[in-house]
Amino acid sequence: MTNGTATTTDLDARLEAHRVELTGYCYRMLGSSFEAEDAVQDTMVRAWRSHDKFEGRSSLRSWLYRIATNVCLDMLNAGNKRARPMDLTESTPLARAALSPRPDHTWLEPMPDARVLPTTQDPAEAAVAKESVRLAFMAALQKLPPKQRAVLILREVLAWRASEVAELLGTSVASVNSALQRARATLAERQEPGAGAAVSDPLDEEQQKLLERYVAAFEGYDMAALTALLHEDAVMTMPPFDLWLTGADDITGFMTTLGAPCAGSRLVPVRVNGLPGFAQYKPDPEAGGFVPWAVQVLEISGGRITGFHCFLDTGRWFPLFGLPLRLEAEADQVEQGA
């Protein structure tokens, strides 16, 4: 192996070691799984091309974050801003429920934990990382101007010093502190649905039993059992549709009317956005077996399900999660991928 090849291989490995944390950063900035991965790939290419100009004035990690921040700010300047259905419309009573899709770029997207949460031995650090990719926090970040968003993530989530953030953004410590104060004030004013989700890591015994009861109720399509698990103000969303429902009666009413074809589904556990989730496979009446229908993300608080979010674009989400695009009738469980 030549020295040049060895150097190339070493640089590849050093860059790759930062991929997961950079993807987490870009995901928090952009609110999109696929845009985040594109941003990280762009960051890696830029770092590769200009590495000979990198003189080690800062750490490789800091340099990569500077590049990633610039990539994300450029993308956000193009007007990208992700939302949840409750950010765009009022809750719809079941009697007026209609399935109106909006374009992909409208929506805050789900993300597998493994792609954005680096392995850490520090439980407190792991807890902060998980909380910072939950849907409610991600939705709150989308309310912030891009530079405030970057400051909040770097200071509050990644625990950078104000001086480090100032250097990264090419600004003053006073400016960073001011941006952080404004960002905190904005988040304090806007209590996002699902912000009170209290999920242990790992799940405690009560939460694990709640999920087991949920799987039994959903797979059995037992609306009485499901109602017992839902908080009275539980919210259900179904991107790409802008419809969202509030309360157990409307949620179960929807499931037995417009959602009736989901009866007999199978659920496969996934780890998504720092929350419990399931890949839902719906019965295939023509070929038998089961086909992908949704990635479900559950928010839990006080022993009840408070949020029930179904992401329906299975052609995008199931490959992202490393999930098969079909379950045979006898295979009720599969190994989770990504």
PDB file of N, CA and C in Angstrom, residues 221 253-263:
ATOM      1  N   TYR A 221     -57.057  -5.089  16.825  1.00  0.00           N
ATOM      2  CA  TYR A 221     -57.987  -4.017  16.460  1.00  0.00           C
ATOM      3  C   TYR A 221     -59.121  -3.920  17.480  1.00  0.00           C
ATOM      4  N   GLY A 253     -62.569   6.164  16.313  1.00  0.00           N
ATOM      5  CA  GLY A 253     -63.612   6.292  15.288  1.00  0.00           C
ATOM      6  C   GLY A 253     -63.015   6.320  13.894  1.00  0.00           C
ATOM      7  N   PHE A 254     -61.903   7.016  13.740  1.00  0.00           N
ATOM      8  CA  PHE A 254     -61.218   7.050  12.450  1.00  0.00           C
ATOM      9  C   PHE A 254     -60.716   5.654  12.083  1.00  0.00           C
ATOM     10  N   MET A 255     -60.157   4.963  13.075  1.00  0.00           N
ATOM     11  CA  MET A 255     -59.575   3.651  12.801  1.00  0.00           C
ATOM     12  C   MET A 255     -60.614   2.624  12.375  1.00  0.00           C
ATOM     13  N   THR A 256     -61.857   2.811  12.772  1.00  0.00           N
ATOM     14  CA  THR A 256     -62.903   1.855  12.389  1.00  0.00           C
ATOM     15  C   THR A 256     -63.691   2.311  11.157  1.00  0.00           C
ATOM     16  N   THR A 257     -63.363   3.494  10.619  1.00  0.00           N
ATOM     17  CA  THR A 257     -64.033   3.984   9.405  1.00  0.00           C
ATOM     18  C   THR A 257     -63.000   4.095   8.276  1.00  0.00           C
ATOM     19  N   LEU A 258     -62.405   5.281   8.105  1.00  0.00           N
ATOM     20  CA  LEU A 258     -61.418   5.456   7.047  1.00  0.00           C
ATOM     21  C   LEU A 258     -60.212   4.530   7.235  1.00  0.00           C
ATOM     22  N   GLY A 259     -59.886   4.227   8.492  1.00  0.00           N
ATOM     23  CA  GLY A 259     -58.721   3.386   8.757  1.00  0.00           C
ATOM     24  C   GLY A 259     -59.026   1.914   8.881  1.00  0.00           C
ATOM     25  N   ALA A 260     -60.239   1.504   8.570  1.00  0.00           N
ATOM     26  CA  ALA A 260     -60.650   0.110   8.766  1.00  0.00           C
ATOM     27  C   ALA A 260     -59.761  -0.922   8.060  1.00  0.00           C
ATOM     28  N   PRO A 261     -59.183  -0.614   6.877  1.00  0.00           N
ATOM     29  CA  PRO A 261     -58.316  -1.609   6.231  1.00  0.00           C
ATOM     30  C   PRO A 261     -57.075  -1.976   7.051  1.00  0.00           C
ATOM     31  N   CYS A 262     -56.793  -1.234   8.129  1.00  0.00           N
ATOM     32  CA  CYS A 262     -55.630  -1.555   8.973  1.00  0.00           C
ATOM     33  C   CYS A 262     -55.918  -2.695   9.951  1.00  0.00           C
ATOM     34  N   ALA A 263     -57.160  -3.126  10.038  1.00  0.00           N
ATOM     35  CA  ALA A 263     -57.479  -4.265  10.915  1.00  0.00           C
ATOM     36  C   ALA A 263     -56.648  -5.472  10.505  1.00  0.00           C
TER      37      ALA A 263
END
